[in-house]
Coordinates of C-alpha atoms in Angstrom, one line a residue:
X1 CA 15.1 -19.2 7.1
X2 CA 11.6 -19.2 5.3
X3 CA 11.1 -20.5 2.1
X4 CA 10.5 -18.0 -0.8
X5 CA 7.0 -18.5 -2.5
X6 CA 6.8 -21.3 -5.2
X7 CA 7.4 -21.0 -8.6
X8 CA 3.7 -19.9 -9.3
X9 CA 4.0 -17.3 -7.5
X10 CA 6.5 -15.7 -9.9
X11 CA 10.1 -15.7 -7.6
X12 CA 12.9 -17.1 -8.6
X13 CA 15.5 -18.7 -5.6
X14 CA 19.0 -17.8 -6.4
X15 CA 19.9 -21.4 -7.5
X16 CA 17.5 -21.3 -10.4
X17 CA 18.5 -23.0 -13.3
X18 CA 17.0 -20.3 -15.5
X19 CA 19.4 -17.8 -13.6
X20 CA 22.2 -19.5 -13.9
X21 CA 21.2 -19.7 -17.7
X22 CA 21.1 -15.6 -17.7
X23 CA 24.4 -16.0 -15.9
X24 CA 26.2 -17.2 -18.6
X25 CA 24.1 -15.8 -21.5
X26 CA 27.4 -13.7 -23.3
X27 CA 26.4 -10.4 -24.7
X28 CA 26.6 -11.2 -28.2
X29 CA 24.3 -13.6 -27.9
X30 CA 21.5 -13.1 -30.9
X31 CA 18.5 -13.5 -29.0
X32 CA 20.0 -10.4 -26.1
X33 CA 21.1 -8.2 -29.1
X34 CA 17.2 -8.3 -30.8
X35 CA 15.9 -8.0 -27.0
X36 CA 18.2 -4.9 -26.4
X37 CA 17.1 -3.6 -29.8
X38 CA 13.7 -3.3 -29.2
X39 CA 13.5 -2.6 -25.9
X40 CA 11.4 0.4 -24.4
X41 CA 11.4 1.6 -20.9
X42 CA 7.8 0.7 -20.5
X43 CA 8.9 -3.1 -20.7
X44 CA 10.3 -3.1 -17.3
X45 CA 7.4 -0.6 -15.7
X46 CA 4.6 -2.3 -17.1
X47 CA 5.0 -6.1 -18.5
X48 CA 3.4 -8.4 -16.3
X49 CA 1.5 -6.1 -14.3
X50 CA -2.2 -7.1 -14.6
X51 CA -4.1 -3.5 -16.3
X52 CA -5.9 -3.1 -13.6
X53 CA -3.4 -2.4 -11.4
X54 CA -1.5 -0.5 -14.4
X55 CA -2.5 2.9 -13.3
X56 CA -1.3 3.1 -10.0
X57 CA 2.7 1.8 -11.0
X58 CA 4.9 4.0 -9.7
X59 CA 8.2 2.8 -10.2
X60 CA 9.8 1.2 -12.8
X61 CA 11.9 -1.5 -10.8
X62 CA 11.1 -3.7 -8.6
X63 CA 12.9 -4.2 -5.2
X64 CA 15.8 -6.5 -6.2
X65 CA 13.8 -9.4 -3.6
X66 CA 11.0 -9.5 -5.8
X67 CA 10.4 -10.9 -9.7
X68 CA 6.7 -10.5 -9.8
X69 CA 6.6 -8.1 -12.6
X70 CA 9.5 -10.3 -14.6
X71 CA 7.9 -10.3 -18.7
X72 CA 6.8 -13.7 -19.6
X73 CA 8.5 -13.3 -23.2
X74 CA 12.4 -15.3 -22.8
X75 CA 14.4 -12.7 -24.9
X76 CA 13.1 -10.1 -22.3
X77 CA 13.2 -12.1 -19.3
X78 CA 17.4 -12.0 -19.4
X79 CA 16.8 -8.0 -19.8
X80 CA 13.9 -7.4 -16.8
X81 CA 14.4 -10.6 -14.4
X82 CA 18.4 -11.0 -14.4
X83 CA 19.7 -7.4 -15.7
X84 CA 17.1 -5.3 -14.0
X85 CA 16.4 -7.2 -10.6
X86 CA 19.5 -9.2 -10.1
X87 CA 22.1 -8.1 -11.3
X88 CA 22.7 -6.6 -7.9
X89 CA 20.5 -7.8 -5.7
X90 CA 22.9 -7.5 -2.9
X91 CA 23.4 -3.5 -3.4
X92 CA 21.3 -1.8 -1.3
X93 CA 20.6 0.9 -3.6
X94 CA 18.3 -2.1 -5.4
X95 CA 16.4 -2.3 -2.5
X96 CA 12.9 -0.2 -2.5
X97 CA 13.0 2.6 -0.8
X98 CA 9.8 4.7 0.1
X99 CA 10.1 8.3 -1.3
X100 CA 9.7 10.6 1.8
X101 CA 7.9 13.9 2.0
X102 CA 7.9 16.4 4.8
X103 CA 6.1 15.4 8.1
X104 CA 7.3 11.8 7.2
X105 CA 9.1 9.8 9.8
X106 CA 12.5 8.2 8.8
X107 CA 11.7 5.0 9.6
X108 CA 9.4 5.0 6.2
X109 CA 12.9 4.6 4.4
X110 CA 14.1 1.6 5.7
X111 CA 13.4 -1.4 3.4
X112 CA 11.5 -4.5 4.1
X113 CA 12.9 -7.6 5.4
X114 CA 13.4 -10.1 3.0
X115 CA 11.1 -12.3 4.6
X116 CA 8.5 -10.3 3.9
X117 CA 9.0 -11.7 0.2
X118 CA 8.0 -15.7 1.4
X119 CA 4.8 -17.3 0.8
X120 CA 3.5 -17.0 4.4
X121 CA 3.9 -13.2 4.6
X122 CA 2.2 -12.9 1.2
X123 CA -0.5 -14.5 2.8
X124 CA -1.1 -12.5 5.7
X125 CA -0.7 -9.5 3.7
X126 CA -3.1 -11.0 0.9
X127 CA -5.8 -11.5 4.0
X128 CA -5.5 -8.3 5.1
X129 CA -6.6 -6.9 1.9
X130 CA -9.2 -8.7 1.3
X131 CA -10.8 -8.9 4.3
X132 CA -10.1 -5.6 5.1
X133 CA -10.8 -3.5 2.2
X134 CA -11.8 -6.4 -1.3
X135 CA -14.9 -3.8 -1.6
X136 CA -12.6 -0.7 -2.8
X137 CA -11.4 0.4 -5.5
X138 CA -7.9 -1.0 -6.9
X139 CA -6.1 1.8 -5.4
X140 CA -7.8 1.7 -1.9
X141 CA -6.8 -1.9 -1.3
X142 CA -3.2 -0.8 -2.0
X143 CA -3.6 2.0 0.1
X144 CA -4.1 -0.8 2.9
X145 CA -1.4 -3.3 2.0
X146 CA 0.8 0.1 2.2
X147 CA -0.2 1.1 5.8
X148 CA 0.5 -3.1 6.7
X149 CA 3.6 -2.6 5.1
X150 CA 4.1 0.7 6.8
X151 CA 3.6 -0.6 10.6
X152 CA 6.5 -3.6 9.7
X153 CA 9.0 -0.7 9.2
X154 CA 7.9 1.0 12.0
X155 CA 9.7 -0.1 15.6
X156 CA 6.7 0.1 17.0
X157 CA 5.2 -2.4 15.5
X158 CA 5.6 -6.2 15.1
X159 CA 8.6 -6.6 12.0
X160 CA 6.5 -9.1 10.1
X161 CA 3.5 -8.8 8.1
X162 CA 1.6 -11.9 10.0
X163 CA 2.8 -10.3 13.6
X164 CA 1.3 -7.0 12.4
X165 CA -1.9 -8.4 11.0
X166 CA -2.7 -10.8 13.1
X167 CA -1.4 -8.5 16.4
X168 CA -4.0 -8.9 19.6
X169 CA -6.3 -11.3 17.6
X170 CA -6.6 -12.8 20.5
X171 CA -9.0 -10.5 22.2
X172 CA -12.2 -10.4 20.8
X173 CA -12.7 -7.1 19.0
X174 CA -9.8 -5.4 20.6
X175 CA -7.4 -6.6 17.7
X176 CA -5.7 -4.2 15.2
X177 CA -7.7 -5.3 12.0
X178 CA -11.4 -6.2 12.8
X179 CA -11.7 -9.0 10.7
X180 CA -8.6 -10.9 12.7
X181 CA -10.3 -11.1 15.8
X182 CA -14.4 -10.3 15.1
X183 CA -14.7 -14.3 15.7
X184 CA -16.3 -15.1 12.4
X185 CA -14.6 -17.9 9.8
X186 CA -11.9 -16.2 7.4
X187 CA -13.5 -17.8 4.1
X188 CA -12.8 -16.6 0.9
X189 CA -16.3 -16.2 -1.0
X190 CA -14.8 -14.4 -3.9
X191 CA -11.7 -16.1 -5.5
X192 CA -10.9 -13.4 -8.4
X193 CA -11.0 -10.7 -5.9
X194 CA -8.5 -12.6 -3.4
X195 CA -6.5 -13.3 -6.7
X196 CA -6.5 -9.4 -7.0
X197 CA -5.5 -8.9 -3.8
X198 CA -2.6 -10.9 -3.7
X199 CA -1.4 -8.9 -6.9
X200 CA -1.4 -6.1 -5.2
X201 CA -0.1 -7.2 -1.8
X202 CA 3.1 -7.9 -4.6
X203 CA 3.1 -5.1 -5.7
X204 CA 3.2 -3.2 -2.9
X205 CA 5.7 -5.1 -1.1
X206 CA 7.7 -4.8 -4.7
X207 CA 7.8 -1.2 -4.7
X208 CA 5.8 -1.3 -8.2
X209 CA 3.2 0.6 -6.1
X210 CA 4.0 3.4 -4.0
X211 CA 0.8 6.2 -2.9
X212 CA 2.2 9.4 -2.2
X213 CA -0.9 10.9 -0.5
X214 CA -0.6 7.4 2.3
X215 CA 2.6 8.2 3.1
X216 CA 3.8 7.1 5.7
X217 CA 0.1 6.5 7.4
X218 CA -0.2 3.7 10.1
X219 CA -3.8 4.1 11.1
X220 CA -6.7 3.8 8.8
X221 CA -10.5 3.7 9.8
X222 CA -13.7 3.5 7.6
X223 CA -16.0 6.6 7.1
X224 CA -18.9 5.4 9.1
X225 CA -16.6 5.0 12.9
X226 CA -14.5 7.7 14.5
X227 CA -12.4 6.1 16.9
X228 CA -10.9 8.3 19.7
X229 CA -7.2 8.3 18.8
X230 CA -8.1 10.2 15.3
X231 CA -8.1 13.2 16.7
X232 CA -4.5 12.7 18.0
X233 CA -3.4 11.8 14.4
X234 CA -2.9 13.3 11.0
X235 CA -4.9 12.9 8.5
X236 CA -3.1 12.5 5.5
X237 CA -5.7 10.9 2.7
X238 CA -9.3 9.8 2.3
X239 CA -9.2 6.9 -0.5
X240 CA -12.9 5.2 -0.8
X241 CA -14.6 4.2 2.7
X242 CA -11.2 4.9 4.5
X243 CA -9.5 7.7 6.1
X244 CA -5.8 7.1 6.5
X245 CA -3.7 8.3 9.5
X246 CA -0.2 9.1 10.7
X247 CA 1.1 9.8 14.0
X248 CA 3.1 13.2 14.4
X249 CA 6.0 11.9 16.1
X250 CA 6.6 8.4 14.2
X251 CA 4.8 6.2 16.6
X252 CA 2.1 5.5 18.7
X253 CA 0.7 9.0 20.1

């Protein structure tokens, strides 16, 4: 099984001491009752999400797999990290779960596998962003993790984010992401707007970021190309340079 990202990247593995810390914190505890006292709703929807990004949260809870958006402050970490995100991290129901609309496709619903979560997966997601879309807005980059995300629910698609991003980057501009297989070097040239993107590939993947007008798109081109399958497709949103793409009957068309 693949390792979970390291501590830097803000998970926590089930055996962490700090856990097992929150596991045995009693609820009279002094430092719990202040926490509880002053705790707003906002804490758990916003605290540690970076204000750019603030805008576009769209759930207060992260999947139960994810701690990324865990408060930094200890008397709020036991509330948001163990209460809100593990206290039942096997239930289901603590599992994101993409709201759908009509003219979705029931795969949408299904939640991610928990490998999506590890270090490697964050990565390929992280490249896809940037590579693909690090010149849009905050909200357009999401809007591509979201379609990445998207294809690894979908059965017709690879189930892992690497599979999906990397898929036929082996044939020279025939690959499902131009920058995977356009045969230049993958160098990142800007490192505060990778570090942006791999915020958001987290928060996407956490649920904390959800864009109702993607949907449950699969397809996304920019405005300047008009591939021959668009016209086969639905057009469900135009966010920056891209117009975003989902197939009537759940797959490819």
């Amino acid at each position: 099984m693949t390792d979970l990202a390291p501590r830097d990247q803000n998970f926590f593995r089930p055996s962490d001491p700090m856990l097992q810390q929150f596991e045995k914190s009693e609820p009279s505890d002094p430092q719990i009752a202040i926490a509880r006292a002053f705790h707003s709703p906002d804490h758990d929807r916003y605290d540690g999400v970076p204000d750019v990004l603030k805008n576009l949260v769209t759930n207060d809870r992260a999947d139960s797999l994810a701690t990324a958006y865990a408060p930094a402050e200890p008397e709020h970490y036991v509330l948001s990290a163990f209460d809100s995100l593990f206290a039942k991290t096997k239930n289901k129901e603590d599992r994101f779960i993409p709201p759908a609309i009509e003219g979705d496709h029931e795969w949408l619903q299904k939640p991610l596998p928990a490998k999506t979560f590890a270090a490697d997966e964050q990565k390929c997601l992280t490249d896809g962003i940037y590579f693909e879309a690090r010149g849009e807005s905050p909200k357009g980059q999401a809007a591509v993790a979201q379609v990445i995300l998207n294809r690894v629910r979908n059965p017709t698609f690879p189930n892992t984010v690497c599979d999906v991003v990397y898929q036929n980057a082996e044939v020279l501009n025939r690959c499902q992401f131009s920058f995977a297989c356009d045969g230049l070097p993958e160098q990142v040239a800007n490192r505060s707007a990778y570090e942006l993107a791999e915020q958001i590939a987290m928060a996407v993947t956490a649920g904390k970021i959800f864009i109702s007008d993607v949907a449950s798109a699969t397809h996304y081109f920019a405005d300047y190309v008009r591939p021959s399958w668009a016209d086969a497709m639905e057009n469900v949103a135009n966010i920056g340079a891209h117009r975003f793409y989902r197939t009537y009957g759940g797959g490819w068309s």
